[in-house]
Structures are given as C-alpha cells and as structure tokens.
mmCIF file with all atom_site columns, C-alpha atoms in Angstrom:
data_model
loop_
_atom_site.group_PDB
_atom_site.id
_atom_site.type_symbol
_atom_site.label_atom_id
_atom_site.label_alt_id
_atom_site.label_comp_id
_atom_site.label_asym_id
_atom_site.label_entity_id
_atom_site.label_seq_id
_atom_site.pdbx_PDB_ins_code
_atom_site.Cartn_x
_atom_site.Cartn_y
_atom_site.Cartn_z
_atom_site.occupancy
_atom_site.B_iso_or_equiv
_atom_site.pdbx_formal_charge
_atom_site.auth_seq_id
_atom_site.auth_comp_id
_atom_site.auth_asym_id
_atom_site.auth_atom_id
_atom_site.pdbx_PDB_model_num
ATOM 1   C CA . MET H 1 1   ? 84.943  26.367 38.879 1.00 0.00 ? 458 MET H CA 1
ATOM 2   C CA . SER H 1 2   ? 86.621  29.601 39.498 1.00 0.00 ? 459 SER H CA 1
ATOM 3   C CA . THR H 1 3   ? 84.206  31.287 36.588 1.00 0.00 ? 460 THR H CA 1
ATOM 4   C CA . LEU H 1 4   ? 81.322  29.882 38.235 1.00 0.00 ? 461 LEU H CA 1
ATOM 5   C CA . VAL H 1 5   ? 82.311  31.107 41.715 1.00 0.00 ? 462 VAL H CA 1
ATOM 6   C CA . ARG H 1 6   ? 82.970  34.406 40.044 1.00 0.00 ? 463 ARG H CA 1
ATOM 7   C CA . THR H 1 7   ? 79.668  34.780 38.251 1.00 0.00 ? 464 THR H CA 1
ATOM 8   C CA . ASN H 1 8   ? 77.990  33.677 41.553 1.00 0.00 ? 465 ASN H CA 1
ATOM 9   C CA . SER H 1 9   ? 79.614  36.171 43.547 1.00 0.00 ? 466 SER H CA 1
ATOM 10  C CA . PHE H 1 10  ? 79.062  38.963 40.870 1.00 0.00 ? 467 PHE H CA 1
ATOM 11  C CA . ALA H 1 11  ? 75.063  38.190 40.889 1.00 0.00 ? 468 ALA H CA 1
ATOM 12  C CA . LEU H 1 12  ? 75.506  38.319 44.915 1.00 0.00 ? 469 LEU H CA 1
ATOM 13  C CA . LYS H 1 13  ? 76.950  41.707 44.780 1.00 0.00 ? 470 LYS H CA 1
ATOM 14  C CA . ARG H 1 14  ? 74.293  42.797 42.288 1.00 0.00 ? 471 ARG H CA 1
ATOM 15  C CA . LEU H 1 15  ? 71.525  41.544 44.638 1.00 0.00 ? 472 LEU H CA 1
ATOM 16  C CA . LEU H 1 16  ? 73.278  43.356 47.671 1.00 0.00 ? 473 LEU H CA 1
ATOM 17  C CA . LEU H 1 17  ? 73.107  46.597 45.736 1.00 0.00 ? 474 LEU H CA 1
ATOM 18  C CA . SER H 1 18  ? 69.650  46.271 44.448 1.00 0.00 ? 475 SER H CA 1
ATOM 19  C CA . SER H 1 19  ? 67.290  49.148 45.488 1.00 0.00 ? 476 SER H CA 1
ATOM 20  C CA . THR H 1 20  ? 65.083  47.163 47.545 1.00 0.00 ? 477 THR H CA 1
ATOM 21  C CA . LEU H 1 21  ? 67.883  45.910 49.921 1.00 0.00 ? 478 LEU H CA 1
ATOM 22  C CA . ARG H 1 22  ? 69.846  49.276 49.726 1.00 0.00 ? 479 ARG H CA 1
ATOM 23  C CA . ARG H 1 23  ? 67.114  51.559 50.673 1.00 0.00 ? 480 ARG H CA 1
ATOM 24  C CA . PRO H 1 24  ? 65.441  49.907 53.956 1.00 0.00 ? 481 PRO H CA 1
ATOM 25  C CA . PHE H 1 25  ? 63.086  52.750 54.606 1.00 0.00 ? 482 PHE H CA 1
ATOM 26  C CA . ALA H 1 26  ? 61.516  52.482 50.715 1.00 0.00 ? 483 ALA H CA 1
ATOM 27  C CA . SER H 1 27  ? 57.971  51.610 50.682 1.00 0.00 ? 484 SER H CA 1
ATOM 28  C CA . LYS H 1 28  ? 57.539  47.822 50.612 1.00 0.00 ? 485 LYS H CA 1
ATOM 29  C CA . ALA H 1 29  ? 54.100  47.505 49.175 1.00 0.00 ? 486 ALA H CA 1
ATOM 30  C CA . SER H 1 30  ? 55.304  46.556 45.548 1.00 0.00 ? 487 SER H CA 1
ATOM 31  C CA . PRO H 1 31  ? 58.623  44.713 45.644 1.00 0.00 ? 488 PRO H CA 1
ATOM 32  C CA . SER H 1 32  ? 60.276  44.638 42.311 1.00 0.00 ? 489 SER H CA 1
ATOM 33  C CA . ALA H 1 33  ? 59.899  41.668 39.781 1.00 0.00 ? 490 ALA H CA 1
ATOM 34  C CA . ALA H 1 34  ? 63.615  40.814 40.274 1.00 0.00 ? 491 ALA H CA 1
ATOM 35  C CA . ALA H 1 35  ? 63.414  40.455 43.843 1.00 0.00 ? 492 ALA H CA 1
ATOM 36  C CA . ASP H 1 36  ? 60.487  38.207 43.675 1.00 0.00 ? 493 ASP H CA 1
ATOM 37  C CA . LYS H 1 37  ? 62.396  36.162 41.298 1.00 0.00 ? 494 LYS H CA 1
ATOM 38  C CA . VAL H 1 38  ? 65.175  35.772 43.853 1.00 0.00 ? 495 VAL H CA 1
ATOM 39  C CA . VAL H 1 39  ? 62.904  35.117 46.546 1.00 0.00 ? 496 VAL H CA 1
ATOM 40  C CA . ASN H 1 40  ? 60.300  32.814 45.180 1.00 0.00 ? 497 ASN H CA 1
ATOM 41  C CA . CYS H 1 41  ? 61.955  30.659 42.958 1.00 0.00 ? 498 CYS H CA 1
ATOM 42  C CA . GLU H 1 42  ? 65.161  28.163 42.898 1.00 0.00 ? 499 GLU H CA 1
ATOM 43  C CA . VAL H 1 43  ? 68.028  29.625 40.515 1.00 0.00 ? 500 VAL H CA 1
ATOM 44  C CA . ASP H 1 44  ? 70.258  27.274 38.841 1.00 0.00 ? 501 ASP H CA 1
ATOM 45  C CA . ASP H 1 45  ? 74.048  28.287 38.380 1.00 0.00 ? 502 ASP H CA 1
ATOM 46  C CA . ASP H 1 46  ? 73.150  28.966 34.512 1.00 0.00 ? 503 ASP H CA 1
ATOM 47  C CA . GLU H 1 47  ? 70.343  31.472 35.136 1.00 0.00 ? 504 GLU H CA 1
ATOM 48  C CA . VAL H 1 48  ? 71.465  34.107 37.811 1.00 0.00 ? 505 VAL H CA 1
ATOM 49  C CA . PRO H 1 49  ? 69.163  36.695 38.338 1.00 0.00 ? 506 PRO H CA 1
ATOM 50  C CA . THR H 1 50  ? 70.106  40.182 37.931 1.00 0.00 ? 507 THR H CA 1
ATOM 51  C CA . SER H 1 51  ? 68.926  43.336 40.209 1.00 0.00 ? 508 SER H CA 1
ATOM 52  C CA . GLY H 1 52  ? 68.325  45.597 37.157 1.00 0.00 ? 509 GLY H CA 1
ATOM 53  C CA . ILE H 1 53  ? 71.516  47.574 37.881 1.00 0.00 ? 510 ILE H CA 1
ATOM 54  C CA . SER H 1 54  ? 73.692  46.402 35.293 1.00 0.00 ? 511 SER H CA 1
ATOM 55  C CA . ARG H 1 55  ? 73.413  47.032 31.488 1.00 0.00 ? 512 ARG H CA 1
ATOM 56  C CA . PRO H 1 56  ? 75.605  46.157 28.450 1.00 0.00 ? 513 PRO H CA 1
ATOM 57  C CA . LEU H 1 57  ? 78.608  48.240 28.286 1.00 0.00 ? 514 LEU H CA 1
ATOM 58  C CA . SER H 1 58  ? 77.342  50.132 25.362 1.00 0.00 ? 515 SER H CA 1
ATOM 59  C CA . GLU H 1 59  ? 74.720  51.652 27.245 1.00 0.00 ? 516 GLU H CA 1
ATOM 60  C CA . ILE H 1 60  ? 76.982  52.414 29.929 1.00 0.00 ? 517 ILE H CA 1
ATOM 61  C CA . LEU H 1 61  ? 79.660  54.085 27.806 1.00 0.00 ? 518 LEU H CA 1
ATOM 62  C CA . LYS H 1 62  ? 76.823  56.003 26.020 1.00 0.00 ? 519 LYS H CA 1
ATOM 63  C CA . GLU H 1 63  ? 75.625  57.561 29.132 1.00 0.00 ? 520 GLU H CA 1
ATOM 64  C CA . ILE H 1 64  ? 79.179  58.391 30.274 1.00 0.00 ? 521 ILE H CA 1
ATOM 65  C CA . ASN H 1 65  ? 79.878  59.877 26.946 1.00 0.00 ? 522 ASN H CA 1
ATOM 66  C CA . LYS H 1 66  ? 77.466  62.759 27.443 1.00 0.00 ? 523 LYS H CA 1
ATOM 67  C CA . LYS H 1 67  ? 78.515  66.286 27.907 1.00 0.00 ? 524 LYS H CA 1
ATOM 68  C CA . VAL H 1 68  ? 78.828  67.088 31.557 1.00 0.00 ? 525 VAL H CA 1
ATOM 69  C CA . PRO H 1 69  ? 76.467  70.079 32.764 1.00 0.00 ? 526 PRO H CA 1
ATOM 70  C CA . GLU H 1 70  ? 78.353  73.222 32.977 1.00 0.00 ? 527 GLU H CA 1
ATOM 71  C CA . SER H 1 71  ? 77.267  73.789 36.669 1.00 0.00 ? 528 SER H CA 1
ATOM 72  C CA . LEU H 1 72  ? 79.590  70.951 37.263 1.00 0.00 ? 529 LEU H CA 1
ATOM 73  C CA . ILE H 1 73  ? 82.706  72.144 35.837 1.00 0.00 ? 530 ILE H CA 1
ATOM 74  C CA . LYS H 1 74  ? 85.562  74.104 37.635 1.00 0.00 ? 531 LYS H CA 1
ATOM 75  C CA . GLY H 1 75  ? 88.364  76.145 36.419 1.00 0.00 ? 532 GLY H CA 1
ATOM 76  C CA . ARG H 1 76  ? 91.735  76.769 37.894 1.00 0.00 ? 533 ARG H CA 1
ATOM 77  C CA . THR H 1 77  ? 94.337  79.413 36.495 1.00 0.00 ? 534 THR H CA 1
ATOM 78  C CA . GLU H 1 78  ? 97.522  77.877 35.640 1.00 0.00 ? 535 GLU H CA 1
ATOM 79  C CA . ALA H 1 79  ? 100.948 79.552 36.215 1.00 0.00 ? 536 ALA H CA 1
ATOM 80  C CA . ASN H 1 80  ? 101.043 80.927 32.337 1.00 0.00 ? 537 ASN H CA 1
ATOM 81  C CA . GLY H 1 81  ? 97.512  82.610 32.817 1.00 0.00 ? 538 GLY H CA 1
ATOM 82  C CA . PHE H 1 82  ? 95.751  79.644 30.933 1.00 0.00 ? 539 PHE H CA 1
ATOM 83  C CA . ILE H 1 83  ? 92.201  78.646 32.613 1.00 0.00 ? 540 ILE H CA 1
ATOM 84  C CA . ALA H 1 84  ? 92.096  75.012 32.928 1.00 0.00 ? 541 ALA H CA 1
ATOM 85  C CA . ARG H 1 85  ? 88.652  73.630 33.090 1.00 0.00 ? 542 ARG H CA 1
ATOM 86  C CA . TYR H 1 86  ? 88.074  70.349 35.011 1.00 0.00 ? 543 TYR H CA 1
ATOM 87  C CA . ILE H 1 87  ? 85.610  68.035 36.587 1.00 0.00 ? 544 ILE H CA 1
ATOM 88  C CA . PRO H 1 88  ? 86.360  67.896 40.359 1.00 0.00 ? 545 PRO H CA 1
ATOM 89  C CA . TRP H 1 89  ? 87.062  64.139 41.477 1.00 0.00 ? 546 TRP H CA 1
ATOM 90  C CA . HIS H 1 90  ? 83.938  63.634 43.944 1.00 0.00 ? 547 HIS H CA 1
ATOM 91  C CA . ILE H 1 91  ? 81.548  64.739 40.848 1.00 0.00 ? 548 ILE H CA 1
ATOM 92  C CA . VAL H 1 92  ? 83.433  62.449 38.402 1.00 0.00 ? 549 VAL H CA 1
ATOM 93  C CA . ASN H 1 93  ? 82.906  59.860 41.396 1.00 0.00 ? 550 ASN H CA 1
ATOM 94  C CA . ARG H 1 94  ? 79.193  60.396 41.480 1.00 0.00 ? 551 ARG H CA 1
ATOM 95  C CA . ILE H 1 95  ? 78.867  60.310 37.799 1.00 0.00 ? 552 ILE H CA 1
ATOM 96  C CA . MET H 1 96  ? 80.399  56.845 37.695 1.00 0.00 ? 553 MET H CA 1
ATOM 97  C CA . ASN H 1 97  ? 78.162  55.756 40.495 1.00 0.00 ? 554 ASN H CA 1
ATOM 98  C CA . LEU H 1 98  ? 75.072  57.003 38.751 1.00 0.00 ? 555 LEU H CA 1
ATOM 99  C CA . HIS H 1 99  ? 75.945  55.751 35.369 1.00 0.00 ? 556 HIS H CA 1
ATOM 100 C CA . ALA H 1 100 ? 78.099  52.561 36.068 1.00 0.00 ? 557 ALA H CA 1
ATOM 101 C CA . PRO H 1 101 ? 77.352  51.631 39.324 1.00 0.00 ? 558 PRO H CA 1
ATOM 102 C CA . GLU H 1 102 ? 79.429  48.187 39.268 1.00 0.00 ? 559 GLU H CA 1
ATOM 103 C CA . TRP H 1 103 ? 82.843  50.250 38.530 1.00 0.00 ? 560 TRP H CA 1
ATOM 104 C CA . SER H 1 104 ? 85.820  49.852 40.650 1.00 0.00 ? 561 SER H CA 1
ATOM 105 C CA . GLY H 1 105 ? 89.160  51.762 40.761 1.00 0.00 ? 562 GLY H CA 1
ATOM 106 C CA . GLU H 1 106 ? 92.613  51.219 42.299 1.00 0.00 ? 563 GLU H CA 1
ATOM 107 C CA . VAL H 1 107 ? 95.850  52.948 42.557 1.00 0.00 ? 564 VAL H CA 1
ATOM 108 C CA . ARG H 1 108 ? 98.456  50.715 40.280 1.00 0.00 ? 565 ARG H CA 1
ATOM 109 C CA . SER H 1 109 ? 101.818 52.583 41.224 1.00 0.00 ? 566 SER H CA 1
ATOM 110 C CA . ILE H 1 110 ? 102.911 55.667 43.310 1.00 0.00 ? 567 ILE H CA 1
ATOM 111 C CA . THR H 1 111 ? 106.423 56.850 42.145 1.00 0.00 ? 568 THR H CA 1
ATOM 112 C CA . HIS H 1 112 ? 108.273 59.548 43.674 1.00 0.00 ? 569 HIS H CA 1
ATOM 113 C CA . SER H 1 113 ? 110.672 61.805 41.370 1.00 0.00 ? 570 SER H CA 1
ATOM 114 C CA . PRO H 1 114 ? 114.297 61.278 41.906 1.00 0.00 ? 571 PRO H CA 1
ATOM 115 C CA . ASP H 1 115 ? 114.838 64.616 43.153 1.00 0.00 ? 572 ASP H CA 1
ATOM 116 C CA . GLY H 1 116 ? 111.823 64.496 45.153 1.00 0.00 ? 573 GLY H CA 1
ATOM 117 C CA . LYS H 1 117 ? 109.785 67.537 43.971 1.00 0.00 ? 574 LYS H CA 1
ATOM 118 C CA . SER H 1 118 ? 107.144 65.212 42.367 1.00 0.00 ? 575 SER H CA 1
ATOM 119 C CA . VAL H 1 119 ? 104.877 62.399 42.634 1.00 0.00 ? 576 VAL H CA 1
ATOM 120 C CA . SER H 1 120 ? 103.083 60.335 40.149 1.00 0.00 ? 577 SER H CA 1
ATOM 121 C CA . VAL H 1 121 ? 100.257 57.766 40.409 1.00 0.00 ? 578 VAL H CA 1
ATOM 122 C CA . VAL H 1 122 ? 98.983  55.230 38.001 1.00 0.00 ? 579 VAL H CA 1
ATOM 123 C CA . TYR H 1 123 ? 95.128  54.637 38.512 1.00 0.00 ? 580 TYR H CA 1
ATOM 124 C CA . ARG H 1 124 ? 92.925  52.105 36.937 1.00 0.00 ? 581 ARG H CA 1
ATOM 125 C CA . VAL H 1 125 ? 89.107  52.267 36.417 1.00 0.00 ? 582 VAL H CA 1
ATOM 126 C CA . THR H 1 126 ? 87.235  49.335 35.531 1.00 0.00 ? 583 THR H CA 1
ATOM 127 C CA . ILE H 1 127 ? 83.527  49.135 34.493 1.00 0.00 ? 584 ILE H CA 1
ATOM 128 C CA . TYR H 1 128 ? 81.726  45.855 34.690 1.00 0.00 ? 585 TYR H CA 1
ATOM 129 C CA . GLY H 1 129 ? 78.629  45.642 32.184 1.00 0.00 ? 586 GLY H CA 1
ATOM 130 C CA . THR H 1 130 ? 76.354  42.546 31.652 1.00 0.00 ? 587 THR H CA 1
ATOM 131 C CA . ASP H 1 131 ? 78.096  41.646 28.697 1.00 0.00 ? 588 ASP H CA 1
ATOM 132 C CA . ALA H 1 132 ? 81.871  42.408 29.510 1.00 0.00 ? 589 ALA H CA 1
ATOM 133 C CA . GLU H 1 133 ? 84.304  44.333 31.776 1.00 0.00 ? 590 GLU H CA 1
ATOM 134 C CA . ILE H 1 134 ? 86.597  46.752 30.545 1.00 0.00 ? 591 ILE H CA 1
ATOM 135 C CA . TYR H 1 135 ? 89.527  49.192 32.120 1.00 0.00 ? 592 TYR H CA 1
ATOM 136 C CA . ARG H 1 136 ? 91.291  51.988 31.450 1.00 0.00 ? 593 ARG H CA 1
ATOM 137 C CA . GLU H 1 137 ? 94.572  53.264 33.158 1.00 0.00 ? 594 GLU H CA 1
ATOM 138 C CA . SER H 1 138 ? 96.134  56.891 33.407 1.00 0.00 ? 595 SER H CA 1
ATOM 139 C CA . THR H 1 139 ? 98.616  59.037 35.352 1.00 0.00 ? 596 THR H CA 1
ATOM 140 C CA . GLY H 1 140 ? 98.583  62.216 37.301 1.00 0.00 ? 597 GLY H CA 1
ATOM 141 C CA . THR H 1 141 ? 101.494 63.963 38.616 1.00 0.00 ? 598 THR H CA 1
ATOM 142 C CA . ALA H 1 142 ? 101.653 66.554 41.548 1.00 0.00 ? 599 ALA H CA 1
ATOM 143 C CA . LYS H 1 143 ? 104.445 68.971 42.747 1.00 0.00 ? 600 LYS H CA 1
ATOM 144 C CA . VAL H 1 144 ? 105.419 68.367 46.440 1.00 0.00 ? 601 VAL H CA 1
ATOM 145 C CA . ASP H 1 145 ? 105.579 71.942 47.164 1.00 0.00 ? 602 ASP H CA 1
ATOM 146 C CA . GLU H 1 146 ? 102.314 72.936 45.436 1.00 0.00 ? 603 GLU H CA 1
ATOM 147 C CA . PRO H 1 147 ? 99.901  74.909 47.417 1.00 0.00 ? 604 PRO H CA 1
ATOM 148 C CA . GLY H 1 148 ? 96.453  74.033 48.076 1.00 0.00 ? 605 GLY H CA 1
ATOM 149 C CA . PHE H 1 149 ? 94.330  71.509 49.854 1.00 0.00 ? 606 PHE H CA 1
ATOM 150 C CA . GLY H 1 150 ? 95.479  67.819 50.184 1.00 0.00 ? 607 GLY H CA 1
ATOM 151 C CA . ASP H 1 151 ? 98.820  65.984 49.986 1.00 0.00 ? 608 ASP H CA 1
ATOM 152 C CA . PRO H 1 152 ? 100.724 65.618 46.645 1.00 0.00 ? 609 PRO H CA 1
ATOM 153 C CA . VAL H 1 153 ? 99.580  61.836 46.594 1.00 0.00 ? 610 VAL H CA 1
ATOM 154 C CA . GLN H 1 154 ? 96.160  62.721 46.749 1.00 0.00 ? 611 GLN H CA 1
ATOM 155 C CA . LYS H 1 155 ? 96.218  65.491 44.184 1.00 0.00 ? 612 LYS H CA 1
ATOM 156 C CA . ALA H 1 156 ? 98.123  63.099 41.850 1.00 0.00 ? 613 ALA H CA 1
ATOM 157 C CA . GLU H 1 157 ? 95.480  60.133 42.482 1.00 0.00 ? 614 GLU H CA 1
ATOM 158 C CA . ALA H 1 158 ? 92.421  62.614 41.870 1.00 0.00 ? 615 ALA H CA 1
ATOM 159 C CA . MET H 1 159 ? 93.979  63.670 38.519 1.00 0.00 ? 616 MET H CA 1
ATOM 160 C CA . ALA H 1 160 ? 94.839  60.062 37.382 1.00 0.00 ? 617 ALA H CA 1
ATOM 161 C CA . PHE H 1 161 ? 91.311  59.137 38.399 1.00 0.00 ? 618 PHE H CA 1
ATOM 162 C CA . ARG H 1 162 ? 89.790  61.802 36.215 1.00 0.00 ? 619 ARG H CA 1
ATOM 163 C CA . ARG H 1 163 ? 92.011  61.141 33.481 1.00 0.00 ? 620 ARG H CA 1
ATOM 164 C CA . ALA H 1 164 ? 91.351  57.498 33.528 1.00 0.00 ? 621 ALA H CA 1
ATOM 165 C CA . CYS H 1 165 ? 87.424  58.088 33.442 1.00 0.00 ? 622 CYS H CA 1
ATOM 166 C CA . ALA H 1 166 ? 87.963  60.523 30.528 1.00 0.00 ? 623 ALA H CA 1
ATOM 167 C CA . ARG H 1 167 ? 89.614  57.453 28.860 1.00 0.00 ? 624 ARG H CA 1
ATOM 168 C CA . PHE H 1 168 ? 86.095  55.997 28.829 1.00 0.00 ? 625 PHE H CA 1
ATOM 169 C CA . GLY H 1 169 ? 84.588  59.329 27.391 1.00 0.00 ? 626 GLY H CA 1
ATOM 170 C CA . LEU H 1 170 ? 83.524  61.032 31.029 1.00 0.00 ? 627 LEU H CA 1
ATOM 171 C CA . GLY H 1 171 ? 84.327  64.844 30.375 1.00 0.00 ? 628 GLY H CA 1
ATOM 172 C CA . LEU H 1 172 ? 86.265  64.285 27.472 1.00 0.00 ? 629 LEU H CA 1
ATOM 173 C CA . HIS H 1 173 ? 84.692  67.380 25.730 1.00 0.00 ? 630 HIS H CA 1
ATOM 174 C CA . LEU H 1 174 ? 86.780  69.394 28.036 1.00 0.00 ? 631 LEU H CA 1
ATOM 175 C CA . TYR H 1 175 ? 89.989  68.292 26.489 1.00 0.00 ? 632 TYR H CA 1
ATOM 176 C CA . HIS H 1 176 ? 89.047  69.329 22.788 1.00 0.00 ? 633 HIS H CA 1
ATOM 177 C CA . GLU H 1 177 ? 86.558  72.203 23.633 1.00 0.00 ? 634 GLU H CA 1
ATOM 178 C CA . ASP H 1 178 ? 88.749  75.039 21.878 1.00 0.00 ? 635 ASP H CA 1
ATOM 179 C CA . MET H 1 179 ? 88.321  72.918 18.878 1.00 0.00 ? 636 MET H CA 1
ATOM 180 C CA . CYS H 1 180 ? 84.700  73.032 18.576 1.00 0.00 ? 637 CYS H CA 1
#
C-alpha cells in the first residue's frame, strides 16, 4: 500500500509541475497530449500518467555530465595564490532544475569544530528518474572568521551542495582540468 501511495503522490507531483499547469499565462490553444490523457480518461493504479518532465536516470546523468560553459564559472584566489575555479551554488541549482527537475537536496548534519573555528555541513542531493532514484552526499567546511558574504554555515552548505552535485558529474571537469 505504501508503494502505491508513493507512486501516486510522485505522479501528482509531476502533474503539478507540468508546463500547462505551471505557466498560467501560456497559450491554451493546444493542450499537450499528456494533459489530455489526465483530463479525458480514467487512470488505474498501474498506469500513472507522466507530464513529460521525468526521464530515465541515464539521460539525466548524461546531461548533467556535460561541460559547463566557461561564462558560468567563477574564480577565487586562495591564500597560497592558487586560483580555485568553481560554479556558484545558484548556477548549480539552475542546472539541476533544468536537467533534473525532480531533484531534492537536504542538509544531513551541521558540525562545529571543537575549537569553534570552523563548521562542516553534510549535504545530500537526490535525483529522481522514471526508472530509479539515486543520491550522493558530500561535505563542505568553512572557517568562522573567513571574510565574505554569508555566514559560515551558508558557505559550508553551498560547498557541500556543489560537491554532492559534482559526484553526479556536474562540473566535475573543473576538478581535473589541469590533467587535460
């Protein structure tokens, strides 16, 4: 029973995210075939309509693994003079929304160091495909006295989020570009 409810609630989520419902000002002259199926027919529990948003995980991961355009990459000079290249968290978020619109993320833990000088965050990203769901976790750490925008927990969370997405392949080329 719980599997059936999960399937139906997942289908409902996809239906609510469909472009015809999400964009109230879009032209309604030609409704999509998926919307017609939902409105005009009865659906039994074995045959749940999809909105066209979801795809198999292999397709989602293929898109996420593509090289990120240079214009979206930022650089930060580290204390040792090394320039660290990264994709800002809000850009990673948009890329995930574009290629894996049914992803979710959550902070799993926040740990302050015993000396109070840093904070670490564990973040989990889950991608839902039509055939399965998978997740990746990673950590991010920020110093408490580090200058810049945002508090240390925000910085550590953004770092952990980016790294968890890199475990799916998003922006992974930045970690090994010196080898190319």
